[in-house]
Coordinates of C-alpha atoms in Angstrom, one line a residue:
X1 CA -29.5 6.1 4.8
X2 CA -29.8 5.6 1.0
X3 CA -27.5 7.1 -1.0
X4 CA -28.9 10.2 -3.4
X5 CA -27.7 9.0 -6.8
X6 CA -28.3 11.3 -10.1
X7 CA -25.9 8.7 -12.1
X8 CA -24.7 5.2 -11.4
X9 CA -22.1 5.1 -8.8
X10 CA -19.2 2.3 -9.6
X11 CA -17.6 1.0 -6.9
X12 CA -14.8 -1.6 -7.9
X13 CA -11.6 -2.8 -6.4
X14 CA -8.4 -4.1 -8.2
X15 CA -6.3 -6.6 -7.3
X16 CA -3.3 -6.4 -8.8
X17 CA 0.7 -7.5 -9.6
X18 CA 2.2 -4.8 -7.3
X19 CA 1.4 -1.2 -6.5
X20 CA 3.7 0.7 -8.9
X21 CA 0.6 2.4 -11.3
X22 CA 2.9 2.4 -14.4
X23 CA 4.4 -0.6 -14.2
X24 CA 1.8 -3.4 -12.9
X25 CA -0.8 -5.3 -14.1
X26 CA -4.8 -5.6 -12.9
X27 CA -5.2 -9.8 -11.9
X28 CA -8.8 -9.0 -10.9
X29 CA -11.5 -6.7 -11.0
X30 CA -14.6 -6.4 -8.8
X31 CA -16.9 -3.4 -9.5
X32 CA -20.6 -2.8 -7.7
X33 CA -22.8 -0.8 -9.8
X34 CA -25.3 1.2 -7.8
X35 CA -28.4 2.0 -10.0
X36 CA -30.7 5.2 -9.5
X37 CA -34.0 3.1 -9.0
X38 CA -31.5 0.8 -6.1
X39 CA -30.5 -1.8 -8.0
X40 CA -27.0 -2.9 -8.0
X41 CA -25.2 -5.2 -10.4
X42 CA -22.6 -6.9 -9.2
X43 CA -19.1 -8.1 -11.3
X44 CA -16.2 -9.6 -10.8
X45 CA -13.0 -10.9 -13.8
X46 CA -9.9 -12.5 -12.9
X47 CA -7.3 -11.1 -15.9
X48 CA -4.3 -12.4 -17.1
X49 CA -1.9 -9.7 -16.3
X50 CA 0.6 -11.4 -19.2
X51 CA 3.5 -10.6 -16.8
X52 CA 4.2 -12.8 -13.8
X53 CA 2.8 -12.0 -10.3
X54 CA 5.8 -11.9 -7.6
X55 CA 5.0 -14.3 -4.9
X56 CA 5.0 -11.7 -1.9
X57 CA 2.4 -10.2 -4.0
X58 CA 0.2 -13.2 -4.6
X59 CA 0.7 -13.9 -0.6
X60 CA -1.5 -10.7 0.4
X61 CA -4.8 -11.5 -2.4
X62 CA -4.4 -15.5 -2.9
X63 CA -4.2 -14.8 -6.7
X64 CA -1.2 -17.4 -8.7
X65 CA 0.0 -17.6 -11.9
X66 CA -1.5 -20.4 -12.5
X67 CA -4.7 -19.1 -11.5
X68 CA -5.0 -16.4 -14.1
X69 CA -3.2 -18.3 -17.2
X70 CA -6.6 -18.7 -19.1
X71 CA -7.9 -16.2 -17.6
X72 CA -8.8 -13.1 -20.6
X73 CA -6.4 -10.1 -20.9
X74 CA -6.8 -6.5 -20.1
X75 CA -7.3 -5.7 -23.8
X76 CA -9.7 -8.6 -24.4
X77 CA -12.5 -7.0 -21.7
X78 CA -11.3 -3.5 -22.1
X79 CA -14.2 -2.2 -24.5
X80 CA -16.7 -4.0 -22.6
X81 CA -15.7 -2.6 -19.4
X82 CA -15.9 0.8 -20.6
X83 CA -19.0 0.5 -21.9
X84 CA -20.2 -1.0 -18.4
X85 CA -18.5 1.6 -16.8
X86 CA -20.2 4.6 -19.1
X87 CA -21.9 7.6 -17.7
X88 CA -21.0 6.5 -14.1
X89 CA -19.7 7.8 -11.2
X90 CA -16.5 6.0 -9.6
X91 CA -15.5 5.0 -5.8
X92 CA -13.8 2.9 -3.7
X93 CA -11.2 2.7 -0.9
X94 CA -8.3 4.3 -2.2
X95 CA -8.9 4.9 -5.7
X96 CA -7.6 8.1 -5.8
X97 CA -4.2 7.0 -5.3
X98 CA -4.0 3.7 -6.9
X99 CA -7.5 2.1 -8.6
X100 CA -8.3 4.9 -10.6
X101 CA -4.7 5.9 -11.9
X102 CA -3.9 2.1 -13.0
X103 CA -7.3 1.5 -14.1
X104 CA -6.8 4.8 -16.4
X105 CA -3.4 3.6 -17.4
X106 CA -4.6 -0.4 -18.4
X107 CA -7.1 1.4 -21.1
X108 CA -4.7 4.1 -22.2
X109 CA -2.2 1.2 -23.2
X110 CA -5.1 -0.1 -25.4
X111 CA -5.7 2.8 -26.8
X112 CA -9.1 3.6 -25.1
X113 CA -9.4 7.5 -23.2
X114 CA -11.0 6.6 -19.9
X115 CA -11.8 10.0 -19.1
X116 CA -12.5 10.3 -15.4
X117 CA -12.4 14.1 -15.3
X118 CA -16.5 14.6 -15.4
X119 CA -17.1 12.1 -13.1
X120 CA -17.6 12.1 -9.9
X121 CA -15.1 10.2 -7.5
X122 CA -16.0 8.4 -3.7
X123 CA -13.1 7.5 -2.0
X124 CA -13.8 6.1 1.2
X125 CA -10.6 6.1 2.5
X126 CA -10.0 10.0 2.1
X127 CA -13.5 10.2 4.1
X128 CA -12.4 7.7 6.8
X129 CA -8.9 9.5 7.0
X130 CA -11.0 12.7 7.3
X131 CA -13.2 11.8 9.5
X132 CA -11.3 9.7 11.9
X133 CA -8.4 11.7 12.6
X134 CA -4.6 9.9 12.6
X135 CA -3.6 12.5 15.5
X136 CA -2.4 12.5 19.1
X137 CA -5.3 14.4 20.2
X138 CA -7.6 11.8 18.3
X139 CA -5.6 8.4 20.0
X140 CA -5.6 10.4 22.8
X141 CA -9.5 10.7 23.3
X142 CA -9.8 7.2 21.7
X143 CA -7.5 5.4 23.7
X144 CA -8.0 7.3 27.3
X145 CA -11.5 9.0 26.7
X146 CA -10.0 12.1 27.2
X147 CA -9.1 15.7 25.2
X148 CA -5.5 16.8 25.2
X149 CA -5.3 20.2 26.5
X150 CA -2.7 22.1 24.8
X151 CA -2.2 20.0 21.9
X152 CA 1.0 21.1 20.1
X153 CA 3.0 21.6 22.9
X154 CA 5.7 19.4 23.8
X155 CA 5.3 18.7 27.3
X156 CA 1.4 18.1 27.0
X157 CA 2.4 15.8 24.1
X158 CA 4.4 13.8 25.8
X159 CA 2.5 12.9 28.7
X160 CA -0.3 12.5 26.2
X161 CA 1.9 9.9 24.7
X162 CA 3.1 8.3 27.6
X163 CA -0.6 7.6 28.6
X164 CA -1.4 6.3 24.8
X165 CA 1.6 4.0 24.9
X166 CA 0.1 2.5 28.3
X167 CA -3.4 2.5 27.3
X168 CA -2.6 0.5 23.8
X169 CA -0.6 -2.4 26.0
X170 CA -3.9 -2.6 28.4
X171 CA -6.2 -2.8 25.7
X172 CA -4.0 -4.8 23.0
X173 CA -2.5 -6.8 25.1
X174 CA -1.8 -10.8 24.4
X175 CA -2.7 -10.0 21.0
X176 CA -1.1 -10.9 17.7
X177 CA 0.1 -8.4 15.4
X178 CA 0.6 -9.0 11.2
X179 CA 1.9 -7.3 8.7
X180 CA 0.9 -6.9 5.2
X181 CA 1.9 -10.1 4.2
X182 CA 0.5 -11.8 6.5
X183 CA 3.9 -12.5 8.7
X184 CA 3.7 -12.5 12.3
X185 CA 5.4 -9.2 13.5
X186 CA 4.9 -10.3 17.4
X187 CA 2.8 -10.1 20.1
X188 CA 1.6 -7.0 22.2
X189 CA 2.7 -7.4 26.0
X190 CA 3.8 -5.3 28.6
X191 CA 7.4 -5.5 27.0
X192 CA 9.3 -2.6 25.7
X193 CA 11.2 -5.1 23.6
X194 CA 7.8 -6.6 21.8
X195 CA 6.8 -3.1 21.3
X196 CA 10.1 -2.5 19.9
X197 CA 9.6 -5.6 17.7
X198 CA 6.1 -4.8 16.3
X199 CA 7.1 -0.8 15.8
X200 CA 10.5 -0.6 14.1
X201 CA 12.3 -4.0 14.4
X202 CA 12.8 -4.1 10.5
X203 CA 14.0 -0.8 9.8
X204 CA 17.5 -0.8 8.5
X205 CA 17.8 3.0 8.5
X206 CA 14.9 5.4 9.9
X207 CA 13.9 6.4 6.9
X208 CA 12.5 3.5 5.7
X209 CA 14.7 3.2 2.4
X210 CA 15.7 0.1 3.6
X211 CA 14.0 -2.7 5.6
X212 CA 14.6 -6.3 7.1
X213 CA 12.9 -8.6 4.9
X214 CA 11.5 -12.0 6.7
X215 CA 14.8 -13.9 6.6
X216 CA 16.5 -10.7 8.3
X217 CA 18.5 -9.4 5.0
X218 CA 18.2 -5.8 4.4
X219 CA 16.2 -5.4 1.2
X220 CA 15.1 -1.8 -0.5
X221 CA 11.7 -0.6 0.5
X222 CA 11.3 1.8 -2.2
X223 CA 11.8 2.5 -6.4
X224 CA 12.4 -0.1 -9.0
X225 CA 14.1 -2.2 -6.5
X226 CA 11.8 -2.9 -3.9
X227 CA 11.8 -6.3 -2.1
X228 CA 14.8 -6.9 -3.8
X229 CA 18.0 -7.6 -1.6
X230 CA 20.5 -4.8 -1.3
X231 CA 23.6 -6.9 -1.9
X232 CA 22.5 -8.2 -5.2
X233 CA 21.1 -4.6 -6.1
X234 CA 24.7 -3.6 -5.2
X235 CA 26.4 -6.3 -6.8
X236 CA 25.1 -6.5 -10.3
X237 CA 23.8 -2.6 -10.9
X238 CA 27.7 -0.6 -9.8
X239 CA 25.8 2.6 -10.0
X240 CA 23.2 2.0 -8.1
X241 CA 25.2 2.9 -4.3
X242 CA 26.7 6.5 -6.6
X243 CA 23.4 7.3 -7.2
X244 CA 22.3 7.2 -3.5
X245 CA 25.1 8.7 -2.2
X246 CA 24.6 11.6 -4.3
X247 CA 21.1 11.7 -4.2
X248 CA 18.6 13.6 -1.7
X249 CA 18.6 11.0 1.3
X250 CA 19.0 11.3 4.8
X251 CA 22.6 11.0 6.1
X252 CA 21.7 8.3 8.3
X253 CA 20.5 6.2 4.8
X254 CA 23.4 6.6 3.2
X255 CA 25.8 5.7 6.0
X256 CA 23.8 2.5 6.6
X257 CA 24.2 1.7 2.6
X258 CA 27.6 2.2 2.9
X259 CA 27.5 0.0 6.0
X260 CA 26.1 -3.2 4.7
X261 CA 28.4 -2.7 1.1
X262 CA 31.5 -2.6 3.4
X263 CA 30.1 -5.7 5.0
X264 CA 29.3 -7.6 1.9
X265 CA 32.5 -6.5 0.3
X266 CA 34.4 -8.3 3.6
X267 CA 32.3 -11.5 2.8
X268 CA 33.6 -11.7 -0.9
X269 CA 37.0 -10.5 0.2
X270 CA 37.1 -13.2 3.2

C-alpha cells in the first residue's frame, strides 16, 4: 500500500563514531526522500567526523579513519542539508532515540536550529516494538503456536518458559549466534552450558555495569568509560571506584568492583 504523503517524508540513517548523542560524531548520512507525486531522491555523504573513530566502532559499519579523512565536515554540508531536509517529514529506525537527537545536536553546534517540533516523525522501530510484542505471551505464541493462559502468574509463567527455552533449542539449533560486533558468542545446541554462553557468559555483575570484553577482561558497559578496561579506569582516575561505591548501584556491582580492584591491587603488590 502507498504511503498517504501531504509533505515529503525523509527517511535517513546515520552512521556514526559511537552512540553517546552529545559526544559523537555523524561518519555518514543516507536519507530517502519520499516525494508527494512518488518520487524519491535518494542521498548518501560520508563526513569527516574531525575526531577519530574507535576501532570496535568502525568494526560494526566498515567506516575507517582513513576512509573519511577527505571526506567534507559536518559544518561544510550543514546548510545544504537543511535546505534538502526543509518542510519534510522525518523517519527511520530508531530516530527517536538516537538519529534525530544527534542529527539535531551536529546543526546546533553550527549554529543552525533544526527544529523538528512541527514535523512529523516515523520511527519504525517504535512500530515494530509495538506491533510485535517483546513478551512471554508473544514468544510464547510465536515459538509454540499457543496462547498463555493466565499470563502474569508465576506458575503459568514458568512452564510457559520452560516450553520457550525448549522450543528456541529445536528451532535454533546448530546455529551461530553474533554479537554486535560481529564476534562469535557460540552456537545454539541442546547444551545448558552454550545457552549459558550465548545468554550471560560476559556479564561481570548482573547488572550489566560491567562486561567481559573479547579477551575476557572486565571492561565498563556504561558512561564516559565504556569499552574501556576497568583496571586502567581504576588505575589512573582514583575517584572513579568512590564514586560507584557511593553511587545508586546494585550491591552486587559494587562488590564485584571492589572484587577485581582487590585483585588488581594483589597483581601490582605481587
Amino acid at each position: 500500500m502507498p504511503l498517504h504523503l501531504r509533505n515529503p517524508l525523509t527517511i535517513f540513517d546515520l552512521e556514526t563514531t559511537g552512540t553517546n548523542v552529545v559526544t559523537d560524531r555523524i561518519v555518514e548520512i543516507s536519507v530517502v526522500k519520499l516525494l508527494p507525486n512518488d518520487e524519491q531522491i535518494v542521498k548518501t555523504h560520508k563526513i569527516n567526523p574531525t575526531v577519530p573513530i574507535p576501532v570496535e566502532t568502525s568494526l560494526i559499519h566498515g567506516i575507517y579513519d582513513k576512509d573519511v579523512k577527505d571526506a567534507p565536515t559536518f559544518k561544510s554540508i550543514a546548510k545544504s542539508l537543511a535546505k534538502f531536509l526543509e518542510g519534510s517529514d522525518l523517519g527511520g529506525f530508531n530516530v527517536l532515540k538516537f538519529d534525530i537527537p544527534l542529527l539535531v545536536e551536529e546543526f546546533l553546534r553550527v549554529g543552525i536550529d533544526f527544529d523538528v517540533s512541527k514535523r512529523k516523525i516515523v520511527d519504525a522501530l517504535k512500530i515494530f516494538h509495538m506491533m510485535e510484542k517483546r513478551t512471554l505471551s508473544a514468544a510464547y505464541k510465536f515459538y509454540c503456536d499457543q496462547t498463555l493462559e493466565g499470563a502474569h502468574s508465576a506458575e503459568a509463567d514458568t512452564l510457559a518458559t520452560a516450553a520457550v527455552i525448549k522450543a528456541q533449542v529445536d528451532r535454533y539449533d546448530g546455529q551461530d549466534v553474533f554479537d554486535n560486533l560481529g564476534e562469535k558468542l557460540g552456537t545454539v545446541t541442546s547444551s545448558v552450558d552454550s545457552l549459558h554462553k550465548i545468554s550471560a557468559s560476559n556479564l561481570v555483575d548482573l547488572a550489566g555495569r560491567m562486561v567481559l570484553n573479547k579477551n575476557g577482561d572486565p571492561v565498563f558497559n556504561f558512561g564516559k568509560h565504556r569499552h574501556k578496561l576497568v583496571t586502567d579506569v581504576l588505575s589512573r582516575e582514583k575517584g572513579y571506584y568512590d564514586w560507584m561505591m557511593k553511587g545508586d548501584f546494585p550491591q552486587d556491582t559494587k562488590r564485584k568492583l571492589t572484587e577485581i580492584k582487590l585483585k588488581n591491587l594483589s597483581k601490582l603488590g605481587g
